[in-house]
Every structure is written in structure tokens, then in C-alpha cells.
Amino acid sequence: MSSLRRFLKNLADNLILTRSKDSRPFTVIVEGNIGSGKTTFLNYFKKFKEICVLSEPIELWRDCKGHNLLSYMYADPRQWSLTFQSYVQLTMLNHHTLPTDCPIKMIERSIYSARYCFVEKMMRDGILSEPSAAVIDAWFQWLTRNTAVKVDHIVYLRSQPEVVYQRMLERNRPEEKPISLEFLQSLHQLHEEWLYDKVSHHCPATVSIIDANLDLELVKQECEKINEKTLNPRKIII
Ligand code: TTP
Ligand code: MG
């Protein structure tokens, strides 16, 4: 877990720079396959008053004016993927642009992984028709060029598909019952191409890679060691 410590040091070191340059928070996005531990990872940063933590708005996806778009999408992907990904994109944009007084913002996922991993997979699998994909992509291009979605650092929780598949089965979200190991393998490949090999899409910031195959309890113990000294709040008061 030294990569976790490296990441935190990097984060703390960047605070002075960031605060003196502009008032935008130093923005970290946490990426990784379904079940890689993004929410668990982020939960440990909630205790720092300097960090605004934005977990994934999955409850919104489950209840958009009474409609569970997440379950519709898995039940009938061809019918509902455009609707679902449009809403995901909107809710991600909301997180990217949400004002905060905190000097650091940490977000679960981003408008980037929604487009480069999920929409990409739906396009490759022929789930999203070409016209639908073109509309989603046109919105994505416009939003990333014209709104404040800037990212300063990416944490990639890198995991083996077999490990996250097991976690997903144990977690047992009803909507995710149709997800197979093959689905997670190809989603893993898309994350790898983007954040590890860096060959598929533009990588919007530097990347810290964290081994997310560890038991989540071990990740928890490592995170518990993070204290006010690791993330020195005095550095933040400028
Ligand atoms: P994840 O965004 O991977 O979140 P998670 O909570 O499962 O991950 P972790 O355990 O690491 O905290 O996926 C949430 C669900 O939403 C999952 O079923 C995949 C789906 N999803 C899409 O279908 N399209 C998208 O663009 C995104 C971001 C998620
Ligand atoms: Mg999560």
C-alpha cells in the first residue's frame, strides 16, 4: 500500500500550489472497475474537513422522478442505455462543477470514465446505436470543452476482474444481477487501455495506481493510519 501513501503525499504537496494559483479545488477522481472499492476508499477521506467527498449518485440513478434508470438499463440495454448514460453524464457534470469551499474535492468516477469506459463499451457491443452514441459524444465533447470539469489527479483502483466479480456477487445489488464475469473483464480492459496503458483516450491528469485486489478490510486499516500529519492541514491555510 505504499502507493496509497505516495498518493496522499502527492495530494498534500499539491495543496499549496493549488490554493495559490486559483480558487478551484484540487480535484481528484477515483476510478476503477465495478466493485473495485471506490466508495470504500472515498469514505476514509470524509473525516478531513479540507476534503469535499462526492460519492457516486447511484441513488439518483435509481430514482429519477420515480424511475429506476439503472435497473431499466440492465433489464433492456438497447432501449434504455441512451437515457441512462445521458442522466449519468448530467449527474457527473453536477459533481464536477459543484462549488465548494474545501481546497480538495474527491469524486467517485467522472464524466470521463462514463464516456471512455461505459459508453465506449456500449458502442463497441452495439448496444448504443451509432446515432445515439454520436449524441452522447457530442454532449461530452461540448461539456468537457466549455465547462469546469478540470481534473488534477486520478486514483486508479486496479483490480482483477475475478476479484471484483466475487465482491459484486457478495454485495448483491439487485440491478446488477445480469452482470457476468465477461462483462467485468471487458470493462477492466477499457480501464486498462485508458489509465494504465494510456493508449485509448486522452488521460486528463496524472494517475496513481493502487492495488485494489487486497481485502477491503486491509484497505480500511491502511486508510485508518492516515492522520492529520499525513495530510497536514496547516499546509492548507494560506
Ligand atoms: P461503479 O461506477 O463502478 O460504482 P460501484 O459503486 O459499483 O463501484 P465501487 O464498488 O468501486 O464503489 O458502478 C455503479 C453501477 O453503475 C454499475 O452497475 C455500473 C453502472 N454504470 C453504468 O452503467 N454506466 C456508467 O457510466 C457508470 C458510471 C456506471
Ligand atoms: Mg461505489
Coordinates of C-alpha atoms and ligand atoms in Angstrom, one line a residue:
M1 CA 0.0 0.0 0.0
S2 CA 2.9 2.4 -0.4
S3 CA 1.2 3.6 -3.5
L4 CA -1.6 4.9 -1.2
R5 CA 0.9 6.8 0.9
R6 CA 2.6 8.2 -2.2
F7 CA -0.8 9.4 -3.4
L8 CA -1.5 11.1 -0.1
K9 CA 1.8 12.8 0.0
N10 CA 1.3 14.0 -3.6
L11 CA -2.1 15.3 -2.6
A12 CA -0.8 17.2 0.4
D13 CA 2.2 18.6 -1.6
N14 CA -0.1 19.9 -4.2
L15 CA -2.3 21.9 -1.8
I16 CA -0.1 25.0 -1.5
L17 CA 0.4 25.1 -5.3
T18 CA -3.3 24.8 -6.0
R19 CA -4.5 27.3 -3.5
S20 CA -2.1 29.9 -4.6
K21 CA -2.9 29.5 -8.3
D22 CA -6.7 29.8 -8.3
S23 CA -9.7 29.1 -6.1
R24 CA -10.7 26.0 -7.9
P25 CA -10.3 22.9 -5.6
F26 CA -7.6 20.4 -6.3
T27 CA -9.8 17.7 -7.9
V28 CA -9.2 14.0 -7.6
I29 CA -11.3 11.4 -9.4
V30 CA -11.4 7.9 -8.1
E31 CA -11.7 5.3 -10.9
G32 CA -11.7 1.5 -11.2
N33 CA -14.0 -1.4 -12.2
I34 CA -17.4 -2.0 -10.7
G35 CA -16.7 -3.3 -7.1
S36 CA -13.1 -2.2 -7.0
G37 CA -13.7 -0.3 -3.8
K38 CA -14.1 3.3 -4.9
T39 CA -16.8 4.1 -2.3
T40 CA -14.9 2.4 0.5
F41 CA -11.8 4.3 -0.5
L42 CA -13.6 7.6 -0.6
N43 CA -15.3 7.0 2.8
Y44 CA -12.0 7.3 4.6
F45 CA -11.5 10.8 3.3
K46 CA -14.7 12.1 4.7
K47 CA -13.1 12.7 8.1
F48 CA -10.9 15.5 6.7
K49 CA -12.7 18.8 6.8
E50 CA -10.5 20.0 4.0
I51 CA -11.8 17.4 1.6
C52 CA -15.2 17.6 -0.1
V53 CA -16.0 13.9 -0.9
L54 CA -18.7 13.2 -3.6
S55 CA -19.7 9.6 -3.8
E56 CA -21.4 8.3 -6.8
P57 CA -25.0 9.5 -7.1
I58 CA -26.4 5.9 -7.6
E59 CA -29.5 6.8 -5.6
L60 CA -30.4 9.4 -8.2
W61 CA -29.9 6.8 -11.0
R62 CA -32.3 4.6 -9.1
D63 CA -34.9 7.3 -8.7
C64 CA -35.2 9.8 -11.5
K65 CA -38.7 11.1 -10.8
G66 CA -39.7 7.6 -9.7
H67 CA -37.9 5.7 -12.4
N68 CA -35.1 3.3 -11.6
L69 CA -32.9 4.0 -14.7
L70 CA -30.2 1.7 -13.5
S71 CA -32.5 -1.3 -13.4
Y72 CA -34.1 -0.3 -16.8
M73 CA -30.7 -0.1 -18.4
Y74 CA -29.6 -3.6 -17.2
A75 CA -33.1 -5.1 -18.0
D76 CA -33.2 -3.7 -21.5
P77 CA -29.9 -2.1 -22.5
R78 CA -30.9 -1.4 -26.2
Q79 CA -33.9 0.5 -25.1
W80 CA -32.5 2.4 -22.1
S81 CA -28.8 2.9 -22.4
L82 CA -29.1 6.3 -24.1
T83 CA -31.4 7.5 -21.4
F84 CA -29.3 6.1 -18.6
Q85 CA -26.0 7.4 -19.9
S86 CA -27.5 10.9 -20.5
Y87 CA -28.5 11.0 -16.9
V88 CA -25.2 9.7 -15.7
Q89 CA -23.4 12.4 -17.7
L90 CA -25.7 15.1 -16.1
T91 CA -25.1 13.9 -12.6
M92 CA -21.3 13.6 -13.1
L93 CA -21.3 17.2 -14.5
N94 CA -23.1 18.3 -11.4
H95 CA -20.3 16.8 -9.2
H96 CA -17.5 18.3 -11.3
T97 CA -19.0 21.8 -11.2
L98 CA -20.4 21.7 -7.6
P99 CA -19.0 24.7 -5.8
T100 CA -17.1 24.0 -2.5
D101 CA -15.0 26.0 0.0
C102 CA -12.8 22.9 0.5
P103 CA -9.4 23.0 -1.1
I104 CA -9.7 19.4 -2.2
K105 CA -12.5 17.7 -4.0
M106 CA -12.6 13.9 -4.4
I107 CA -15.2 12.4 -6.8
E108 CA -16.2 8.8 -7.3
R109 CA -15.9 8.3 -11.1
S110 CA -16.2 11.2 -13.6
I111 CA -17.7 12.3 -16.8
Y112 CA -14.5 10.8 -18.4
S113 CA -15.0 7.2 -17.2
A114 CA -18.7 7.3 -18.0
R115 CA -17.7 8.2 -21.6
Y116 CA -14.4 6.3 -22.1
C117 CA -15.4 3.1 -20.3
F118 CA -19.2 2.6 -20.2
V119 CA -20.4 4.5 -23.3
E120 CA -17.4 3.0 -25.1
K121 CA -18.4 -0.5 -24.2
M122 CA -22.0 0.1 -25.2
M123 CA -20.8 1.4 -28.5
R124 CA -18.4 -1.5 -29.2
D125 CA -21.1 -4.0 -28.2
G126 CA -23.6 -2.4 -30.5
I127 CA -25.9 -1.7 -27.5
L128 CA -25.9 2.1 -28.3
S129 CA -26.8 2.8 -31.9
E130 CA -24.4 5.0 -33.9
P131 CA -26.8 8.0 -33.8
S132 CA -27.3 7.6 -30.0
A133 CA -23.6 7.3 -29.4
A134 CA -23.0 10.4 -31.6
V135 CA -25.4 12.5 -29.5
I136 CA -23.8 11.4 -26.2
D137 CA -20.4 12.1 -27.5
A138 CA -21.4 15.5 -28.9
W139 CA -22.6 16.4 -25.4
F140 CA -19.5 15.0 -23.8
Q141 CA -17.2 17.0 -26.2
W142 CA -19.1 20.2 -25.6
L143 CA -19.2 19.8 -21.8
T144 CA -15.5 18.9 -21.4
R145 CA -14.5 21.9 -23.6
N146 CA -16.9 24.5 -22.2
T147 CA -17.5 23.7 -18.5
A148 CA -15.3 23.5 -15.4
V149 CA -14.6 19.7 -15.4
K150 CA -10.9 20.0 -14.9
V151 CA -9.2 17.1 -13.1
D152 CA -5.9 17.4 -11.3
H153 CA -5.2 13.8 -10.3
I154 CA -6.7 10.3 -10.9
V155 CA -6.6 7.4 -8.5
Y156 CA -7.0 4.1 -10.3
L157 CA -8.0 1.2 -8.1
R158 CA -6.6 -1.5 -10.3
S159 CA -8.2 -4.9 -9.7
Q160 CA -8.5 -8.4 -11.3
P161 CA -12.0 -8.9 -12.8
E162 CA -12.3 -12.2 -10.9
V163 CA -11.9 -10.4 -7.6
V164 CA -14.4 -7.7 -8.3
Y165 CA -16.8 -10.2 -9.7
Q166 CA -16.8 -12.0 -6.3
R167 CA -17.3 -8.8 -4.4
M168 CA -20.2 -7.8 -6.7
L169 CA -21.9 -11.2 -6.0
E170 CA -21.5 -10.7 -2.3
R171 CA -22.7 -7.1 -2.4
N172 CA -25.8 -8.3 -4.3
R173 CA -27.2 -5.1 -5.8
P174 CA -30.5 -6.3 -7.4
E175 CA -30.0 -4.3 -10.6
E176 CA -26.5 -5.8 -11.2
K177 CA -27.7 -9.5 -11.4
P178 CA -27.3 -9.6 -15.2
I179 CA -23.6 -8.6 -15.0
S180 CA -21.3 -11.5 -16.0
L181 CA -17.5 -12.1 -15.4
E182 CA -17.0 -11.4 -19.1
F183 CA -18.7 -8.0 -18.8
L184 CA -16.3 -7.1 -16.0
Q185 CA -13.3 -8.4 -18.0
S186 CA -14.1 -6.2 -20.9
L187 CA -14.8 -3.2 -18.6
H188 CA -11.4 -3.9 -16.9
Q189 CA -9.7 -3.8 -20.3
L190 CA -11.2 -0.4 -21.1
H191 CA -10.0 1.0 -17.8
E192 CA -6.5 -0.5 -18.5
E193 CA -6.3 0.9 -22.0
W194 CA -7.3 4.4 -20.7
L195 CA -5.4 4.6 -17.4
Y196 CA -2.7 2.0 -17.4
D197 CA -1.5 1.6 -21.0
K198 CA -2.8 5.1 -21.9
V199 CA -3.5 4.1 -25.4
S200 CA -7.2 4.6 -26.0
H201 CA -8.3 8.0 -24.8
H202 CA -6.9 11.3 -23.5
C203 CA -5.9 10.9 -19.9
P204 CA -6.9 14.2 -18.3
A205 CA -4.4 14.1 -15.3
T206 CA -1.6 12.2 -13.6
V207 CA -2.5 8.7 -12.3
S208 CA -1.8 7.0 -9.0
I209 CA -2.3 3.2 -9.3
I210 CA -3.4 1.4 -6.2
D211 CA -3.6 -2.4 -5.9
A212 CA -7.3 -2.9 -5.2
N213 CA -7.2 -6.7 -5.1
L214 CA -6.5 -6.5 -1.4
D215 CA -9.2 -7.4 1.0
L216 CA -11.2 -4.3 1.6
E217 CA -10.6 -4.7 5.3
L218 CA -6.8 -4.2 4.7
V219 CA -7.5 -1.1 2.6
K220 CA -9.6 0.1 5.6
Q221 CA -6.7 -0.5 8.0
E222 CA -4.3 1.4 5.8
C223 CA -6.7 4.3 5.5
E224 CA -7.1 4.4 9.3
K225 CA -3.4 5.2 9.5
I226 CA -3.9 8.3 7.5
N227 CA -4.0 11.1 10.0
E228 CA -3.7 14.8 10.3
K229 CA 0.1 14.6 9.9
T230 CA -0.1 12.8 6.6
L231 CA -2.5 15.4 5.3
N232 CA -1.1 18.4 7.2
P233 CA -4.0 20.9 7.5
R234 CA -1.6 23.7 8.2
K235 CA -0.4 23.5 4.7
I236 CA -3.8 24.3 3.5
I237 CA -4.4 27.5 5.4
I238 CA -2.9 30.1 3.0
Ligands
TTP1 P1 -19.5 2.0 -10.5 O1 -19.5 3.4 -11.0 O2 -18.3 1.1 -10.9 O3 -19.7 2.1 -8.9 P2 -19.6 1.0 -7.8 O4 -20.2 1.6 -6.6 O5 -20.2 -0.3 -8.3 O6 -18.0 0.8 -7.5 P3 -17.2 0.6 -6.2 O7 -17.7 -0.7 -5.6 O8 -15.8 0.6 -6.6 O9 -17.6 1.7 -5.3 O10 -20.8 1.3 -11.0 C1 -22.1 1.6 -10.5 C2 -23.2 1.0 -11.4 O11 -23.5 1.8 -12.4 C3 -22.6 -0.3 -12.1 O12 -23.7 -1.2 -12.2 C4 -22.2 0.2 -13.4 C5 -23.2 1.3 -13.7 N1 -22.7 2.4 -14.6 C6 -23.0 2.4 -15.9 O13 -23.7 1.5 -16.4 N2 -22.6 3.5 -16.7 C7 -21.8 4.5 -16.2 O14 -21.5 5.4 -16.9 C8 -21.4 4.4 -14.8 C9 -20.5 5.5 -14.2 C10 -21.9 3.3 -14.0
MG2 MG -19.4 2.8 -5.3

